Amino acid sequence: MASDAQEQTLTDGFNLVLDALQLNGIENIYGVPGIPITDLGRMAQARGMRVFAFRHEQNAGYAASIAGYLTQKPGVCLTVSAPGFLNGLNALAHATTNCFPMILISGSSEREVVDLQQGDYEEMDQLAVAKSVAKAAYRVLHAQDIGVGVARAIRAACSGRPGGVYLDLPAKLFAQTMDAAAGKKSLIKVVDPAPRHIPAPEAISRALDVLKAAKKPLIILGKGAAYAQADADIRTFVEKTGAPYIAMSMAKGLLPDTHPQYAGAARSLVLKDADVVMLVGARLNWLLSHGKGKTWGAPGTQKFIHVDIDPKEMDSNVEIAAPVVADIASTMSALLKSMGEAWPKAASEWTSAVRAKSEDNIAKMAPRLQNNNVPMDYQGALGALRRIIAAHPDTILVNEGANTLDFARSIIDIFQPRKRLDVGTWGVMGIGLGYSVAAAVETGKPVLAVVGDSAFGFSGMEMETVCRYKLPVCVVVFNNNGIYRGTDTNPGGEEPAWTTFVKGSRYELLAEAFGGVAVCATSPDDLSRAVTEALASGKPTLINAIIDEKAGTESGRIGNLNPQSALAKKK
Ligand code: OXT
Ligand code: ADP
Ligand code: MG
């Protein structure tokens, strides 16, 4: 047996992992316990770290991913081996795809047994599986390498284009011991985890030349711009150009959506008619129709300026006349410096035409947002929520669904940066409750989650998590009895159509089950009252909002992506 003196000088894998995280300012962990990581969570809690246990790793992973987006520090998700790891992997892929810094730490089984495929408990070569969806993936086999492993994971997650990193920690590692002083020395505090990428002066002057020559400039802000936290400079830059701008969904609120230059309500017009388009932290992917086709102007009539930290993004879909490969914060300050005091504002012919179109669309929409119809339509229900967000602009809106997503995006104005969190690049259902938990934890702000009834089903059990941690989260389920609509019938028999759910489902009872506030809202007035109360009380609340089951459309605003709409066009 070791003497007391000897024991005091030893440390172990458990402690070194936690030491390494804390040394780098990571104090929150999202996960699900089990072999071999249960004690890691217990020890983290004993140190005063915050460990949020979920009911499913996918939701813990989404929480970690959005924690990374909101804080610029990697969000950490902790899972058990094989099945837990795989449940978390979806979120890791999501983080990589959306450029959010995240680390998925999974316990794993014994290397010797796994590699010989001898059937270990939860046997899987997790590192190999993770590699294809992670920005980087590492495995640590020795206690003395934990510091390096964690440091590399942090640097990989945060630097350049952020993304999801996998860190594989085999069970044996946690129990390894080593001299405590040597262990301490082996840890690394990552210096400057996201080094600035300063734009080249010629890239800045090229971009400004293109911008200056524009007759009809347009700025598109994406979630990379929101992530960059260069809010004041972005606003100053946009205002200095006088150009119309649109915000991709999670960039809404970088400048308030009520800003006179905001052209969200003239989206089609500006994408088609602009002669110079400046992308800031937004990719020309499917969400922007790849920068070509009928959404855009005729080929060759539009020039692109693209600010992005990843050089591979340039020319990925169309020619980029002025690439600025750099970080957005450095780019904005360089642009502002070079623009000087007397930068010409965008021509008023263009800005007035855009403004007129926006005002026209906004005026057309306005009366529908006032309706108090029962059953509710999307406009009536979201009109009520729009007024609440306008009155409480620091509320974080989490939004998923199809119609519930698409209507909310255009109806609910956002007033502050990083206050709208949604399905992101993959249009994924299931982010709702995970995002809500992390948004509340990381920011301390109230959260309003507006989710379709299908979307809610992917993470609904986390209502227990919300109630357990007593988080100020109000979930509104837009209950239209199904995916897109509740009216489908099965063309081939008696069983329910595969897009429909039990009619009249009582989603609110899930809150009641866990001691939260449960409300069924049948009118916009009801909904308004219930949400106002929830935000005022900060109590976990679930509101079942009854939406007309006929009100939605197939796939919301992206029905054109269904193969049958291509078939219909051919016929
Ligand atoms: O300019 P024009 O005239 O074009 O008009 C535009 C704006 O100018 C105008 N506008 C305004 N007018 C007035 N006032 C204001 N303030 C204003 N603002 C804007 O409005 C229009 C539209 O503007 P918008 O929205 O900016 O522009 P547009 O053209 O829509 O933009 C294009 C896009 C592509 C950028 C945009 O549409 C977009 O961001 N779309 C994202 C779509 C998306 O990601 N959808 C989610 C996926 S759908 C599907 O896959 C679903 N699934 C399958 C599934 C998924 N996804 N995941 C997993 C893990 N498994 C399965 C499922 C299961 S959805 C789904 C469930 C759905 O059912 P639910 O019950 O949850 O939801 P319900 O549908 O409600 O029942
Ligand atoms: P959206 O969906 O809002 O259009 P995307 O996720 O497509 O946004 O694009 C975000 C882009 O922002 C990515 O290409 C990413 O490389 C870039 N990005 C993220 N952070 C920064 C940063 N700090 N500086 C520059 N570019 C960034
Ligand atoms: Mg629905």
XYZ file of C-alpha atoms and ligand atoms in Angstrom:
675
model
C 0.000 0.000 0.000
C 1.208 3.489 -0.806
C 1.949 5.756 2.134
C -0.061 9.006 2.652
C 2.928 11.077 1.554
C 3.172 9.125 -1.721
C -0.576 9.439 -2.413
C -0.475 13.214 -2.014
C 2.083 13.541 -4.752
C 0.097 11.563 -7.305
C -2.518 12.769 -9.703
C -4.614 10.786 -12.184
C -6.216 10.978 -15.603
C -9.557 12.182 -14.226
C -7.965 15.138 -12.471
C -5.633 16.011 -15.314
C -8.513 16.225 -17.803
C -10.394 18.584 -15.519
C -7.237 20.560 -14.683
C -6.564 21.015 -18.395
C -10.098 22.213 -19.120
C -10.167 24.609 -16.194
C -6.720 25.955 -16.970
C -8.190 26.982 -20.312
C -11.263 28.611 -18.846
C -13.711 25.823 -19.647
C -16.094 25.513 -16.722
C -19.266 24.117 -18.306
C -19.799 20.562 -19.519
C -22.884 19.208 -21.290
C -23.319 15.447 -21.369
C -24.857 12.166 -20.286
C -23.165 10.051 -17.576
C -22.191 6.385 -17.667
C -19.139 4.086 -17.925
C -16.355 5.299 -18.019
C -17.061 8.989 -17.414
C -19.506 9.104 -14.499
C -16.814 9.923 -11.984
C -15.341 12.569 -14.259
C -18.641 14.439 -14.045
C -18.835 13.951 -10.277
C -15.305 15.235 -9.815
C -16.014 18.202 -12.069
C -19.029 19.094 -9.943
C -16.960 18.693 -6.786
C -14.602 21.352 -8.180
C -17.491 23.730 -8.793
C -17.597 23.201 -12.546
C -21.119 23.188 -13.970
C -22.089 19.823 -15.414
C -25.414 19.709 -17.242
C -26.792 16.211 -17.618
C -29.168 15.651 -20.512
C -31.530 12.827 -21.401
C -29.888 12.169 -24.770
C -26.375 12.961 -25.981
C -27.570 14.568 -29.197
C -29.174 17.344 -27.199
C -26.135 17.733 -24.968
C -24.048 17.986 -28.136
C -26.256 20.648 -29.656
C -26.016 22.522 -26.365
C -22.217 22.383 -26.490
C -22.152 23.485 -30.115
C -24.231 26.576 -29.503
C -22.317 27.347 -26.310
C -19.255 27.537 -28.573
C -21.029 29.854 -30.993
C -22.193 32.170 -28.231
C -18.913 32.374 -26.320
C -16.130 31.780 -28.898
C -14.814 29.135 -26.483
C -15.281 25.479 -27.390
C -18.452 24.039 -25.904
C -17.706 20.666 -24.340
C -19.936 17.617 -24.676
C -19.076 14.543 -22.626
C -20.389 11.126 -23.614
C -19.894 7.456 -22.875
C -18.459 5.071 -25.433
C -19.981 3.700 -28.660
C -23.756 4.416 -28.408
C -23.334 7.605 -26.390
C -20.536 8.702 -28.678
C -22.653 8.048 -31.762
C -25.566 9.963 -30.259
C -23.248 12.918 -29.757
C -21.629 12.608 -33.157
C -24.540 14.219 -34.978
C -23.937 17.394 -33.000
C -20.204 17.234 -33.661
C -20.893 17.111 -37.390
C -23.362 19.951 -36.940
C -20.698 22.048 -35.182
C -18.216 21.425 -37.989
C -20.780 22.219 -40.665
C -21.908 25.394 -38.952
C -18.374 26.523 -37.990
C -19.017 26.408 -34.233
C -16.144 25.564 -31.871
C -16.983 22.412 -29.931
C -15.180 19.473 -28.378
C -16.851 16.092 -28.099
C -15.049 14.162 -25.378
C -15.998 10.500 -25.305
C -14.843 7.745 -23.078
C -13.900 4.659 -25.063
C -13.154 1.013 -24.482
C -9.781 -0.696 -24.258
C -7.630 -0.116 -27.315
C -6.010 -3.546 -27.259
C -9.409 -5.274 -27.205
C -11.097 -2.895 -29.647
C -8.305 -3.133 -32.198
C -8.368 -6.940 -32.106
C -12.172 -6.770 -32.269
C -12.541 -9.100 -29.335
C -15.938 -7.783 -28.310
C -15.220 -5.308 -25.524
C -17.968 -3.501 -23.652
C -19.290 -0.879 -26.133
C -16.539 -1.687 -28.571
C -15.973 0.752 -31.390
C -13.087 2.465 -33.147
C -14.524 5.871 -32.293
C -11.556 7.889 -33.500
C -11.879 6.472 -37.000
C -15.618 7.128 -37.066
C -15.286 10.699 -35.799
C -12.623 11.727 -38.296
C -14.980 12.087 -41.217
C -17.208 14.663 -39.517
C -14.776 16.449 -37.217
C -12.438 19.306 -38.011
C -9.813 17.330 -36.082
C -9.773 14.180 -33.958
C -7.297 13.086 -31.293
C -6.857 10.209 -28.878
C -4.878 10.393 -25.658
C -3.345 7.161 -24.343
C -1.078 8.421 -21.570
C -1.815 10.679 -18.617
C 1.214 12.833 -19.394
C -0.285 13.650 -22.812
C -3.642 14.902 -21.536
C -2.433 18.514 -21.469
C -1.325 18.319 -25.083
C -4.509 16.527 -26.145
C -6.797 19.123 -24.587
C -4.676 22.017 -25.879
C -4.723 20.657 -29.420
C -8.470 20.132 -29.240
C -9.040 23.712 -28.075
C -6.770 25.214 -30.706
C -8.260 23.123 -33.495
C -11.818 24.007 -32.464
C -11.265 27.778 -32.219
C -8.614 28.750 -34.728
C -9.244 29.661 -38.363
C -12.699 28.447 -39.331
C -14.081 27.082 -36.075
C -15.433 23.541 -35.943
C -16.075 20.364 -34.025
C -13.160 18.421 -32.549
C -13.241 14.886 -31.222
C -11.176 13.881 -28.206
C -11.053 10.153 -27.479
C -10.246 9.233 -23.883
C -10.038 5.479 -23.240
C -11.312 4.241 -19.880
C -7.834 3.156 -18.765
C -6.515 6.694 -19.136
C -8.727 8.071 -16.369
C -7.253 5.694 -13.817
C -3.624 6.225 -14.829
C -1.588 7.975 -12.162
C 1.497 10.114 -12.382
C 3.495 12.461 -10.206
C 1.310 15.458 -9.443
C 4.037 18.072 -10.032
C 4.969 16.515 -13.390
C 1.276 16.318 -14.234
C 0.849 20.009 -13.513
C 3.831 20.837 -15.692
C 2.417 18.742 -18.542
C -0.651 20.960 -18.850
C -0.795 23.672 -21.490
C -2.623 26.958 -21.263
C -3.380 27.732 -24.870
C -2.020 31.149 -25.770
C -4.168 32.990 -28.301
C -6.397 30.064 -29.355
C -7.922 32.004 -32.265
C -5.080 34.129 -33.639
C -6.105 37.098 -35.729
C -5.849 36.726 -39.478
C -4.992 40.232 -40.614
C -6.188 41.029 -44.121
C -3.563 41.867 -46.715
C -3.593 45.607 -47.541
C -4.085 44.834 -51.241
C -7.126 42.666 -50.437
C -8.649 45.582 -48.529
C -8.000 48.117 -51.258
C -9.277 45.710 -53.939
C -12.472 45.170 -51.957
C -12.979 48.900 -51.449
C -12.347 49.620 -55.131
C -15.042 47.137 -56.115
C -17.402 48.512 -53.493
C -16.805 52.120 -54.496
C -17.550 51.391 -58.136
C -20.893 49.784 -57.251
C -24.099 51.447 -58.334
C -26.248 48.959 -56.467
C -24.251 47.494 -53.586
C -25.608 44.858 -51.230
C -24.061 43.538 -48.026
C -24.943 40.041 -46.796
C -24.157 39.311 -43.161
C -23.926 35.663 -42.134
C -23.562 33.856 -38.849
C -19.774 34.049 -39.195
C -20.180 37.806 -38.777
C -22.332 37.286 -35.705
C -19.796 34.797 -34.316
C -16.939 37.276 -34.786
C -18.354 39.627 -32.118
C -17.223 42.696 -34.043
C -20.693 44.157 -33.630
C -19.865 47.862 -33.351
C -17.449 47.897 -36.291
C -19.825 45.901 -38.476
C -22.567 48.390 -37.751
C -20.314 51.362 -38.420
C -19.130 49.800 -41.676
C -22.625 49.044 -42.926
C -23.828 52.528 -42.021
C -20.826 54.168 -43.634
C -21.539 52.451 -46.956
C -25.230 53.365 -46.781
C -25.791 50.101 -48.690
C -28.805 47.888 -48.212
C -27.952 44.737 -46.267
C -29.631 41.450 -45.572
C -28.891 39.121 -42.689
C -28.810 35.364 -42.933
C -31.127 33.959 -40.301
C -28.671 33.746 -37.383
C -27.102 37.082 -38.294
C -30.425 38.845 -37.809
C -30.064 41.453 -35.096
C -26.396 42.258 -35.765
C -27.981 45.579 -36.597
C -31.620 45.828 -35.487
C -34.000 44.414 -38.113
C -35.797 47.776 -38.001
C -32.673 49.538 -39.322
C -33.464 51.711 -42.382
C -30.800 49.894 -44.449
C -32.169 46.424 -43.633
C -33.492 44.890 -46.832
C -34.727 41.560 -45.468
C -38.218 42.410 -46.680
C -36.875 43.074 -50.185
C -34.706 39.980 -50.319
C -35.642 38.842 -53.818
C -35.187 42.302 -55.240
C -31.743 42.950 -53.799
C -30.337 39.535 -54.685
C -31.444 39.953 -58.266
C -30.628 43.606 -58.848
C -27.453 44.293 -56.869
C -24.347 44.815 -59.011
C -21.875 44.264 -56.165
C -22.525 41.800 -53.367
C -20.322 41.781 -50.313
C -20.513 38.595 -48.252
C -19.365 38.861 -44.660
C -19.194 35.507 -42.858
C -21.804 33.899 -45.112
C -21.217 31.084 -47.579
C -22.703 30.989 -51.057
C -24.302 27.621 -50.276
C -27.860 26.394 -50.865
C -29.257 29.085 -48.574
C -28.086 31.664 -51.122
C -28.868 29.503 -54.162
C -25.093 29.131 -54.690
C -24.870 32.712 -55.998
C -26.435 31.842 -59.334
C -29.652 30.882 -61.063
C -32.955 32.668 -61.098
C -32.594 34.101 -57.578
C -29.652 36.166 -58.843
C -28.933 38.614 -61.660
C -27.877 37.485 -65.115
C -24.458 35.786 -65.159
C -21.637 38.319 -65.311
C -23.747 41.239 -64.070
C -22.793 40.873 -60.410
C -19.427 41.130 -58.707
C -18.694 39.519 -55.372
C -16.549 40.653 -52.463
C -16.140 37.844 -49.943
C -14.810 38.187 -46.412
C -14.112 34.798 -44.853
C -11.374 33.257 -42.775
C -11.251 30.138 -44.933
C -9.451 30.597 -48.259
C -11.139 27.488 -49.671
C -14.453 29.289 -49.534
C -13.376 31.709 -52.280
C -14.629 30.852 -55.789
C -16.426 27.812 -54.360
C -19.575 28.613 -56.315
C -18.964 31.745 -58.388
C -15.992 33.920 -59.177
C -15.016 36.180 -56.299
C -13.723 39.494 -57.642
C -12.385 40.640 -54.290
C -11.506 37.883 -51.828
C -10.611 39.004 -48.326
C -9.263 35.986 -46.502
C -9.034 37.182 -42.937
C -10.922 37.362 -39.698
C -13.949 39.597 -39.733
C -12.979 41.752 -36.760
C -9.583 42.621 -38.278
C -11.178 43.103 -41.681
C -13.795 45.503 -40.389
C -11.240 47.666 -38.636
C -8.971 47.649 -41.697
C -11.877 48.578 -43.959
C -12.948 51.404 -41.684
C -9.421 52.731 -41.478
C -9.001 52.723 -45.258
C -12.403 54.221 -45.961
C -11.496 57.402 -44.109
C -14.019 60.073 -43.231
C -15.524 60.836 -46.606
C -16.771 57.546 -47.992
C -19.550 58.020 -50.579
C -22.924 56.610 -49.563
C -24.739 54.179 -51.862
C -26.752 55.988 -54.530
C -30.131 57.087 -53.272
C -31.904 55.830 -56.420
C -30.945 52.311 -55.394
C -31.490 52.665 -51.677
C -34.883 54.338 -52.146
C -36.052 51.613 -54.536
C -35.048 48.955 -52.010
C -36.623 50.870 -49.162
C -39.878 51.285 -51.087
C -40.050 47.532 -51.764
C -39.306 46.720 -48.107
C -41.915 49.135 -46.844
C -44.437 47.768 -49.277
C -43.845 44.162 -48.129
C -43.852 45.162 -44.477
C -47.114 47.079 -44.903
C -48.683 44.104 -46.692
C -47.734 41.788 -43.874
C -48.695 44.096 -40.994
C -52.487 43.618 -40.844
C -52.196 39.817 -40.887
C -49.953 39.954 -37.826
C -52.734 41.559 -35.800
C -55.308 38.801 -36.267
C -56.716 36.985 -33.252
C -58.019 33.991 -35.183
C -58.960 30.725 -33.516
C -57.534 28.316 -34.455
C -54.396 30.381 -34.832
C -52.599 30.810 -38.120
C -48.835 31.367 -38.233
C -49.216 35.114 -38.745
C -51.537 35.639 -35.786
C -49.447 33.514 -33.411
C -46.101 34.897 -34.560
C -47.465 38.449 -34.646
C -48.075 38.074 -30.902
C -44.543 36.761 -30.337
C -43.067 39.499 -32.524
C -44.552 42.147 -30.243
C -43.167 40.378 -27.180
C -39.625 40.173 -28.610
C -39.816 43.868 -29.566
C -40.643 44.627 -25.943
C -37.960 42.238 -24.593
C -35.152 42.484 -27.165
C -32.585 40.697 -25.036
C -34.589 37.468 -25.155
C -32.869 34.705 -27.104
C -35.136 33.206 -29.736
C -34.545 29.555 -30.585
C -36.454 28.497 -33.680
C -36.995 25.241 -35.573
C -39.633 23.548 -37.701
C -40.552 24.099 -41.333
C -43.420 26.611 -41.458
C -42.754 27.490 -37.829
C -39.176 28.332 -38.819
C -39.799 30.115 -42.090
C -42.662 32.305 -40.924
C -40.870 33.193 -37.695
C -37.698 34.187 -39.560
C -39.462 36.866 -41.560
C -42.079 37.887 -38.970
C -40.075 38.193 -35.741
C -37.673 41.127 -35.812
C -34.441 40.661 -33.881
C -32.774 43.667 -32.302
C -29.487 42.484 -30.839
C -26.612 40.302 -32.067
C -26.696 36.521 -31.486
C -30.281 36.582 -30.246
C -31.641 34.253 -32.917
C -30.477 30.626 -32.931
C -31.893 28.169 -35.416
C -31.518 25.052 -37.539
C -28.430 26.392 -39.336
C -26.684 25.121 -42.426
C -28.274 21.669 -42.454
C -31.808 22.745 -41.569
C -31.677 20.197 -38.779
C -34.626 19.389 -36.533
C -33.738 18.692 -32.907
C -31.647 21.679 -31.877
C -34.514 23.225 -29.889
C -34.122 22.175 -26.290
C -30.340 21.648 -26.357
C -29.844 25.154 -27.714
C -32.316 26.549 -25.193
C -30.512 25.025 -22.222
C -27.090 26.264 -23.335
C -28.370 29.705 -24.336
C -29.850 30.175 -20.871
C -26.762 28.777 -19.121
C -24.147 30.654 -21.126
C -25.851 34.044 -21.319
C -28.165 34.172 -18.310
C -30.778 35.667 -20.648
C -34.367 34.491 -20.989
C -34.980 32.054 -23.837
C -38.066 31.726 -25.998
C -38.058 28.557 -28.089
C -40.560 28.549 -30.939
C -40.666 25.046 -32.330
C -42.890 23.013 -34.645
C -44.595 19.978 -33.105
C -42.404 17.675 -35.191
C -39.249 19.612 -34.348
C -40.140 19.490 -30.648
C -40.355 15.708 -30.778
C -36.627 15.439 -31.459
C -35.609 16.922 -28.111
C -38.835 17.292 -26.096
C -37.725 15.074 -23.213
C -35.144 17.725 -22.343
C -38.072 19.657 -20.863
C -37.118 17.657 -17.771
C -33.582 19.078 -18.053
C -34.964 22.610 -18.311
C -37.127 22.003 -15.224
C -34.329 20.264 -13.283
C -31.966 23.192 -13.708
C -34.832 25.699 -13.293
C -33.842 27.561 -16.435
C -35.684 30.638 -17.731
C -36.834 28.838 -20.870
C -40.279 29.178 -22.385
C -41.001 26.635 -25.108
C -43.875 27.305 -27.483
C -44.864 24.241 -29.499
C -46.655 25.199 -32.702
C -49.063 22.284 -32.743
C -50.587 21.777 -36.178
C -50.911 17.996 -35.750
C -48.009 17.181 -37.983
C -45.080 17.822 -40.233
C -45.966 20.862 -42.378
C -49.728 20.257 -41.870
C -51.997 17.921 -39.972
C -54.374 17.231 -42.826
C -52.635 14.504 -44.827
C -54.326 11.134 -45.240
C -52.728 7.803 -46.018
C -53.352 7.129 -49.705
C -52.926 3.372 -49.179
C -54.853 2.380 -46.089
C -56.178 3.087 -42.627
C -52.957 3.821 -40.778
C -52.130 7.500 -40.198
C -50.419 9.467 -42.976
C -46.729 9.469 -42.187
C -46.624 13.245 -41.833
C -49.316 13.416 -39.148
C -49.403 13.049 -35.363
C -52.075 12.301 -32.771
C -54.592 15.083 -33.179
C -55.037 17.362 -30.205
C -51.820 16.208 -28.501
C -51.356 17.754 -25.055
C -47.683 18.688 -25.293
C -47.956 21.034 -22.320
C -48.454 18.093 -19.973
C -44.772 17.306 -20.373
C -44.016 20.465 -18.388
C -46.580 19.490 -15.775
C -44.893 16.106 -15.429
C -41.673 17.802 -14.356
C -43.046 20.643 -12.263
C -42.908 23.349 -14.941
C -45.684 25.691 -16.005
C -48.069 24.119 -18.531
C -50.354 26.186 -20.764
C -52.591 25.439 -23.712
C -53.020 28.569 -25.868
C -55.761 28.655 -28.460
C -55.632 32.328 -29.504
C -52.880 34.899 -30.081
C -54.131 36.757 -27.002
C -53.800 33.594 -24.892
C -50.341 33.000 -26.286
C -49.271 36.545 -25.634
C -50.425 36.379 -22.016
C -48.728 33.057 -21.368
C -45.372 34.057 -22.886
C -45.365 37.428 -21.134
C -45.959 35.659 -17.850
C -43.243 33.093 -18.542
C -40.660 35.767 -19.347
C -41.617 37.740 -16.248
C -41.459 34.728 -13.922
C -38.428 33.033 -15.507
C -40.115 29.699 -14.744
C -39.683 26.760 -17.119
C -42.815 26.866 -19.243
C -44.242 24.787 -22.056
C -47.029 26.301 -24.126
C -49.023 24.122 -26.483
C -50.065 26.638 -29.162
C -52.906 25.265 -31.256
C -52.299 26.144 -34.908
C -54.774 25.593 -37.717
C -53.728 22.229 -39.171
C -54.406 23.514 -42.684
C -52.253 26.625 -42.360
C -48.808 25.330 -43.351
C -47.301 24.476 -46.710
C -45.200 21.486 -47.786
C -41.628 22.020 -46.494
C -42.362 25.676 -45.620
C -40.432 28.030 -47.943
C -38.197 25.318 -49.406
C -40.793 23.096 -51.090
C -38.899 23.682 -54.336
C -36.171 21.365 -53.029
C -38.524 18.361 -52.968
C -37.823 16.103 -55.951
C -41.520 16.047 -56.857
C -41.493 19.778 -57.597
C -38.748 19.145 -60.176
C -40.868 16.305 -61.607
C -43.933 18.552 -61.753
C -41.946 21.153 -63.697
C -40.924 18.524 -66.274
C -44.532 17.422 -66.828
O -38.483 39.141 -51.196
P -39.562 38.167 -51.328
O -40.752 38.683 -52.029
O -39.079 36.831 -51.847
O -40.117 37.841 -49.873
C -39.255 37.384 -48.847
C -38.881 38.544 -47.973
O -38.623 39.681 -48.730
C -40.131 38.673 -47.116
N -39.884 39.265 -45.821
C -40.713 40.133 -45.249
N -41.878 40.674 -45.642
C -42.460 41.548 -44.808
N -41.962 41.904 -43.626
C -40.797 41.405 -43.177
N -40.302 41.785 -42.005
C -40.117 40.469 -44.013
N -38.950 39.784 -43.905
C -38.841 39.055 -45.026
O -40.559 37.331 -46.885
C -40.081 36.505 -47.919
C -39.279 35.379 -47.270
O -38.136 35.938 -46.683
P -36.939 35.061 -46.177
O -37.487 34.077 -45.222
O -35.866 35.952 -45.672
O -36.435 34.467 -47.535
P -36.505 33.066 -48.219
O -36.796 33.285 -49.646
O -37.346 32.062 -47.510
O -34.989 32.646 -48.010
C -34.476 31.520 -48.577
C -33.787 30.680 -47.515
C -33.359 29.384 -48.163
C -32.568 31.451 -47.018
C -34.754 30.445 -46.352
O -35.931 29.868 -46.829
C -34.167 29.620 -45.245
O -33.336 30.037 -44.479
N -34.649 28.412 -45.132
C -34.230 27.450 -44.170
C -35.171 26.312 -44.339
C -34.819 25.178 -43.456
O -33.687 24.993 -43.054
N -35.848 24.366 -43.114
C -35.757 23.314 -42.201
C -35.700 21.977 -42.876
S -37.201 21.558 -43.666
C -37.297 19.760 -43.606
O -36.120 19.242 -43.921
C -37.895 19.240 -42.343
N -37.863 17.980 -41.776
C -36.962 16.885 -42.217
C -35.885 16.600 -41.175
C -34.925 17.545 -40.773
N -34.886 18.775 -41.275
N -34.005 17.227 -39.819
C -33.986 16.009 -39.302
C -32.960 15.680 -38.281
N -34.867 15.067 -39.675
C -35.811 15.349 -40.593
C -38.765 17.788 -40.755
C -39.008 16.505 -40.015
S -38.925 20.225 -41.507
C -39.439 18.957 -40.476
C -40.503 19.158 -39.454
C -41.514 20.190 -39.845
O -42.660 20.085 -39.070
P -42.885 20.963 -37.776
O -44.098 20.468 -37.087
O -41.669 21.031 -36.953
O -43.113 22.399 -38.394
P -44.379 22.919 -39.231
O -43.977 23.035 -40.650
O -44.694 24.247 -38.629
O -45.477 21.928 -39.045
P -24.814 31.657 -42.874
O -25.447 30.307 -42.777
O -25.295 32.603 -41.848
O -24.828 32.166 -44.255
P -22.336 30.262 -42.938
O -22.287 29.265 -41.820
O -22.671 29.751 -44.282
O -23.260 31.468 -42.500
O -20.933 30.968 -43.074
C -20.184 31.353 -41.982
C -18.796 31.642 -42.523
O -18.135 32.483 -41.601
C -17.918 30.409 -42.714
O -17.512 30.304 -44.050
C -16.730 30.643 -41.776
O -15.498 30.246 -42.335
C -16.772 32.138 -41.582
N -16.244 32.607 -40.310
C -16.526 32.168 -39.075
N -15.897 32.914 -38.163
C -15.202 33.844 -38.829
C -14.350 34.920 -38.450
N -14.111 35.189 -37.171
N -13.795 35.664 -39.419
C -14.021 35.393 -40.721
N -14.828 34.418 -41.137
C -15.414 33.650 -40.206
Mg -46.063 20.902 -37.323
